[in-house]
PDB file of C-alpha atoms in Angstrom:
ATOM      1  CA  MET A   4      11.642  27.248   4.560  1.00 47.00           C
ATOM      2  CA  ALA A   5      11.053  30.497   2.833  1.00 52.00           C
ATOM      3  CA  ALA A   6       7.091  31.277   1.400  1.00 54.00           C
ATOM      4  CA  ALA A   7       6.410  30.356  -2.220  1.00 56.00           C
ATOM      5  CA  LYS A   8       5.940  33.738  -4.192  1.00 63.00           C
ATOM      6  CA  ASP A   9       2.090  33.235  -3.804  1.00 66.00           C
ATOM      7  CA  GLY A  10       2.180  33.245   0.044  1.00 67.00           C
ATOM      8  CA  THR A  11       1.944  29.748   0.657  1.00 70.00           C
ATOM      9  CA  ALA A  12       4.499  27.140   2.195  1.00 70.00           C
ATOM     10  CA  PRO A  13       6.991  25.315  -0.065  1.00 69.00           C
ATOM     11  CA  GLU A  14       6.515  21.708  -0.388  1.00 66.00           C
ATOM     12  CA  PRO A  15       9.097  20.348   1.624  1.00 67.00           C
ATOM     13  CA  ALA A  16      12.150  18.352  -0.108  1.00 69.00           C
ATOM     14  CA  ALA A  17      11.535  14.981  -0.184  1.00 65.00           C
ATOM     15  CA  PRO A  18      14.115  12.959   2.224  1.00 67.00           C
ATOM     16  CA  GLU A  19      17.399  11.201   0.926  1.00 74.00           C
ATOM     17  CA  PRO A  20      17.249   7.796   0.998  1.00 71.00           C
ATOM     18  CA  THR A  21      18.123   6.218   4.647  1.00 76.00           C
ATOM     19  CA  VAL A  22      16.971   2.417   4.106  1.00 87.00           C
ATOM     20  CA  TRP A  23      19.381   0.933   1.132  1.00 91.00           C
ATOM     21  CA  PRO A  24      18.149  -2.907   0.327  1.00 94.00           C
ATOM     22  CA  THR A  25      21.415  -4.768  -0.631  1.00 95.00           C
ATOM     23  CA  LEU A  26      22.410  -7.567  -2.301  1.00 95.00           C
ATOM     24  CA  ARG A  27      25.381 -10.287  -3.073  1.00 95.00           C
ATOM     25  CA  ALA A  28      26.002 -11.436  -6.384  1.00 97.00           C
ATOM     26  CA  ARG A  29      28.259 -14.280  -7.789  1.00 96.00           C
ATOM     27  CA  ASP A  30      29.374 -12.169 -10.716  1.00 97.00           C
ATOM     28  CA  ALA A  31      28.726  -8.508  -9.515  1.00 97.00           C
ATOM     29  CA  LEU A  32      29.944  -6.862 -12.312  1.00 97.00           C
ATOM     30  CA  ALA A  33      27.749  -8.763 -14.708  1.00 98.00           C
ATOM     31  CA  LEU A  34      24.879  -7.962 -12.429  1.00 98.00           C
ATOM     32  CA  ILE A  35      25.442  -4.334 -12.290  1.00 98.00           C
ATOM     33  CA  ARG A  36      25.448  -4.384 -16.121  1.00 98.00           C
ATOM     34  CA  PHE A  37      22.427  -6.135 -16.356  1.00 98.00           C
ATOM     35  CA  LEU A  38      20.625  -4.183 -13.770  1.00 98.00           C
ATOM     36  CA  ALA A  39      21.322  -0.747 -15.659  1.00 98.00           C
ATOM     37  CA  ASP A  40      20.465  -2.326 -19.124  1.00 98.00           C
ATOM     38  CA  ALA A  41      17.150  -4.256 -17.874  1.00 98.00           C
ATOM     39  CA  PHE A  42      16.078  -1.708 -15.446  1.00 98.00           C
ATOM     40  CA  GLY A  43      17.679   1.547 -15.850  1.00 98.00           C
ATOM     41  CA  PHE A  44      19.500   1.735 -12.329  1.00 98.00           C
ATOM     42  CA  GLU A  45      22.348   3.933 -12.498  1.00 97.00           C
ATOM     43  CA  GLU A  46      25.904   3.092 -11.273  1.00 97.00           C
ATOM     44  CA  THR A  47      26.878   5.900  -8.793  1.00 97.00           C
ATOM     45  CA  LEU A  48      29.699   4.188  -6.878  1.00 98.00           C
ATOM     46  CA  VAL A  49      31.381   0.933  -7.682  1.00 97.00           C
ATOM     47  CA  VAL A  50      34.716  -0.248  -5.409  1.00 97.00           C
ATOM     48  CA  ARG A  51      36.418  -2.820  -6.794  1.00 95.00           C
ATOM     49  CA  GLY A  52      39.568  -4.939  -5.595  1.00 90.00           C
ATOM     50  CA  GLY A  53      42.861  -4.809  -7.011  1.00 91.00           C
ATOM     51  CA  GLY A  54      45.444  -7.075  -9.010  1.00 91.00           C
ATOM     52  CA  ALA A  55      44.072 -10.392  -8.695  1.00 88.00           C
ATOM     53  CA  ASP A  56      40.652  -8.835  -7.090  1.00 90.00           C
ATOM     54  CA  ALA A  57      40.022  -6.672  -9.576  1.00 92.00           C
ATOM     55  CA  GLU A  58      36.372  -8.483 -10.580  1.00 93.00           C
ATOM     56  CA  THR A  59      35.555  -8.617  -6.888  1.00 93.00           C
ATOM     57  CA  VAL A  60      33.067  -5.816  -6.069  1.00 96.00           C
ATOM     58  CA  HIS A  61      33.587  -4.562  -2.418  1.00 94.00           C
ATOM     59  CA  HIS A  62      30.434  -2.067  -2.585  1.00 95.00           C
ATOM     60  CA  ALA A  63      28.486  -0.665  -5.253  1.00 97.00           C
ATOM     61  CA  GLN A  64      25.819   1.892  -5.230  1.00 97.00           C
ATOM     62  CA  LEU A  65      22.962   2.047  -7.891  1.00 97.00           C
ATOM     63  CA  ASP A  66      20.542   4.514  -7.957  1.00 96.00           C
ATOM     64  CA  TRP A  67      17.196   4.473  -9.238  1.00 96.00           C
ATOM     65  CA  PRO A  68      16.318   7.377 -11.273  1.00 95.00           C
ATOM     66  CA  GLU A  69      12.735   7.868  -9.687  1.00 93.00           C
ATOM     67  CA  GLY A  70      14.180   7.710  -6.012  1.00 91.00           C
ATOM     68  CA  GLY A  71      16.141   5.897  -4.001  1.00 93.00           C
ATOM     69  CA  GLY A  72      18.762   2.771  -4.758  1.00 96.00           C
ATOM     70  CA  ILE A  73      20.363  -0.114  -3.762  1.00 97.00           C
ATOM     71  CA  MET A  74      23.831  -1.580  -2.595  1.00 97.00           C
ATOM     72  CA  LEU A  75      25.528  -4.548  -3.412  1.00 97.00           C
ATOM     73  CA  GLY A  76      28.546  -6.261  -3.749  1.00 95.00           C
ATOM     74  CA  SER A  77      30.543  -9.954  -4.605  1.00 95.00           C
ATOM     75  CA  VAL A  78      29.786 -13.106  -2.649  1.00 93.00           C
ATOM     76  CA  ARG A  79      32.683 -13.581  -0.877  1.00 86.00           C
ATOM     77  CA  GLY A  80      31.843 -16.603   1.273  1.00 78.00           C
ATOM     78  CA  GLY A  81      33.873 -18.096   4.256  1.00 81.00           C
ATOM     79  CA  GLU A  82      33.907 -16.545   7.842  1.00 82.00           C
ATOM     80  CA  ASP A  83      35.485 -13.364   7.249  1.00 79.00           C
ATOM     81  CA  ASP A  84      32.461 -12.394   4.853  1.00 79.00           C
ATOM     82  CA  PRO A  85      31.037  -9.399   6.602  1.00 80.00           C
ATOM     83  CA  TRP A  86      27.801  -9.546   4.792  1.00 82.00           C
ATOM     84  CA  PRO A  87      27.103 -13.182   4.382  1.00 85.00           C
ATOM     85  CA  LEU A  88      24.114 -13.105   1.996  1.00 90.00           C
ATOM     86  CA  GLU A  89      22.997 -15.691  -0.506  1.00 92.00           C
ATOM     87  CA  PRO A  90      22.803 -15.062  -4.121  1.00 93.00           C
ATOM     88  CA  GLY A  91      19.613 -14.788  -5.759  1.00 95.00           C
ATOM     89  CA  SER A  92      17.633 -14.704  -2.389  1.00 95.00           C
ATOM     90  CA  PHE A  93      16.769 -10.657  -2.899  1.00 96.00           C
ATOM     91  CA  GLY A  94      13.334  -9.360  -3.675  1.00 96.00           C
ATOM     92  CA  ALA A  95      12.296  -5.772  -3.958  1.00 96.00           C
ATOM     93  CA  TYR A  96       9.235  -3.838  -5.148  1.00 96.00           C
ATOM     94  CA  VAL A  97      10.623  -0.891  -7.020  1.00 96.00           C
ATOM     95  CA  VAL A  98       8.216   2.414  -8.112  1.00 96.00           C
ATOM     96  CA  THR A  99       8.088   3.512 -11.876  1.00 96.00           C
ATOM     97  CA  ASP A 100       5.723   5.206 -13.537  1.00 96.00           C
ATOM     98  CA  ARG A 101       6.270   3.470 -16.550  1.00 97.00           C
ATOM     99  CA  PRO A 102       5.634  -0.076 -15.738  1.00 98.00           C
ATOM    100  CA  ASP A 103       4.802  -1.657 -19.521  1.00 98.00           C
ATOM    101  CA  GLU A 104       7.666   0.339 -20.814  1.00 98.00           C
ATOM    102  CA  LEU A 105      10.173  -1.042 -18.507  1.00 98.00           C
ATOM    103  CA  PHE A 106       8.719  -4.606 -18.554  1.00 98.00           C
ATOM    104  CA  ALA A 107       9.454  -4.415 -22.479  1.00 98.00           C
ATOM    105  CA  ARG A 108      12.807  -3.008 -21.785  1.00 98.00           C
ATOM    106  CA  ALA A 109      13.375  -5.492 -19.099  1.00 98.00           C
ATOM    107  CA  VAL A 110      12.456  -8.668 -21.069  1.00 98.00           C
ATOM    108  CA  GLY A 111      14.860  -7.362 -24.245  1.00 98.00           C
ATOM    109  CA  ALA A 112      17.557  -7.392 -21.867  1.00 98.00           C
ATOM    110  CA  GLY A 113      16.893 -10.940 -20.797  1.00 98.00           C
ATOM    111  CA  ALA A 114      14.793 -10.515 -17.474  1.00 98.00           C
ATOM    112  CA  ARG A 115      12.937 -13.937 -16.834  1.00 98.00           C
ATOM    113  CA  VAL A 116       9.308 -13.329 -16.554  1.00 98.00           C
ATOM    114  CA  LEU A 117       7.583 -14.043 -13.728  1.00 98.00           C
ATOM    115  CA  ARG A 118       4.368 -12.130 -13.811  1.00 98.00           C
ATOM    116  CA  GLU A 119       3.600 -10.075 -17.344  1.00 98.00           C
ATOM    117  CA  PRO A 120       2.278  -6.298 -16.359  1.00 98.00           C
ATOM    118  CA  TYR A 121      -1.195  -6.449 -14.652  1.00 98.00           C
ATOM    119  CA  ASP A 122      -3.266  -4.264 -12.688  1.00 98.00           C
ATOM    120  CA  THR A 123      -3.943  -4.964  -8.869  1.00 96.00           C
ATOM    121  CA  GLU A 124      -6.891  -4.538  -6.490  1.00 94.00           C
ATOM    122  CA  HIS A 125      -5.220  -1.427  -4.774  1.00 91.00           C
ATOM    123  CA  GLY A 126      -4.894   0.463  -8.328  1.00 95.00           C
ATOM    124  CA  SER A 127      -1.352  -0.273  -9.284  1.00 97.00           C
ATOM    125  CA  ARG A 128       0.517  -1.644 -12.316  1.00 98.00           C
ATOM    126  CA  ASP A 129       3.046  -4.089 -11.635  1.00 98.00           C
ATOM    127  CA  PHE A 130       4.715  -6.752 -13.169  1.00 98.00           C
ATOM    128  CA  ALA A 131       7.462  -9.388 -11.650  1.00 98.00           C
ATOM    129  CA  VAL A 132      10.918 -10.756 -13.061  1.00 98.00           C
ATOM    130  CA  ARG A 133      14.018 -12.515 -12.136  1.00 98.00           C
ATOM    131  CA  ASP A 134      17.682 -11.068 -12.664  1.00 98.00           C
ATOM    132  CA  PRO A 135      20.297 -13.608 -14.116  1.00 97.00           C
ATOM    133  CA  GLU A 136      21.556 -14.338 -10.145  1.00 97.00           C
ATOM    134  CA  GLY A 137      17.681 -15.509  -9.538  1.00 97.00           C
ATOM    135  CA  ASN A 138      16.719 -12.151  -7.479  1.00 97.00           C
ATOM    136  CA  ARG A 139      13.032 -11.301  -7.756  1.00 98.00           C
ATOM    137  CA  TRP A 140      12.115  -7.365  -8.980  1.00 98.00           C
ATOM    138  CA  GLN A 141       8.557  -6.262  -9.011  1.00 98.00           C
ATOM    139  CA  PHE A 142       8.015  -3.169 -10.361  1.00 98.00           C
ATOM    140  CA  GLY A 143       4.754  -0.948  -9.988  1.00 97.00           C
ATOM    141  CA  THR A 144       3.079   2.372  -9.922  1.00 97.00           C
ATOM    142  CA  TYR A 145       2.083   1.757  -6.116  1.00 96.00           C
ATOM    143  CA  ARG A 146       4.125   4.295  -4.119  1.00 92.00           C
ATOM    144  CA  GLY A 147       2.646   3.566  -0.689  1.00 87.00           C
ATOM    145  CA  GLU A 148       0.166   5.196   1.871  1.00 85.00           C
ATOM    146  CA  PRO A 149       1.027   8.775   2.824  1.00 83.00           C
ATOM    147  CA  ARG A 150       2.677   8.426   5.917  1.00 77.00           C
ATOM    148  CA  GLY A 151       0.321   9.376   9.067  1.00 75.00           C
ATOM    149  CA  THR A 152      -2.588   7.804   7.244  1.00 73.00           C
ATOM    150  CA  ALA A 153      -3.793   4.774   9.041  1.00 70.00           C
ATOM    151  CA  ARG A 154      -5.936   2.467   6.832  1.00 67.00           C
ATOM    152  CA  PRO A 155      -7.831  -0.260   8.260  1.00 68.00           C
ATOM    153  CA  ALA A 156      -6.576  -4.085   7.647  1.00 69.00           C
ATOM    154  CA  ARG A 157      -8.461  -5.798   4.698  1.00 64.00           C
ATOM    155  CA  ALA A 158      -8.269  -9.003   2.917  1.00 63.00           C
ATOM    156  CA  ALA A 159      -5.971  -9.428   0.126  1.00 60.00           C
ATOM    157  CA  ALA A 160      -6.548 -11.730  -3.044  1.00 57.00           C
ATOM    158  CA  GLY A 161      -2.853 -12.341  -3.286  1.00 57.00           C
ATOM    159  CA  GLY A 162       0.805 -11.099  -2.559  1.00 55.00           C
ATOM    160  CA  SER A 163       2.494  -8.341  -2.345  1.00 57.00           C
TER     161      SER A 163
END
């Protein structure tokens, strides 16, 4: 890394995502549209079947504009399903700098409200919704603790 003009070390680039939460959907194409419309995920890649299998999503990558992303596909069922996840069993916490704005967008697109925007004890602004497949999505401003910082355990009033 070359030094910045002021002689200080430049900020290291954020690492590319290497953890990809994955889910399955009964109607993957509809879920992809919903996730883009309601939350702002960006459709990066969608691999569909051909012919009679054209409605099947074999693999999709949706990127989160603020970093990271998810992968999903159509539920296939049966013994030949290489990733037999139950639709609607997924849950994720997604960081956003604009939770109130995103909440309004999600509700406007038909997300089912589990918890309206609220402030947490650890300084985050969060909300929780379900998508049409039943998956749980919690969005908030909490970015996690910096790496390498250990903090003592403490009792919490509620879940994550």
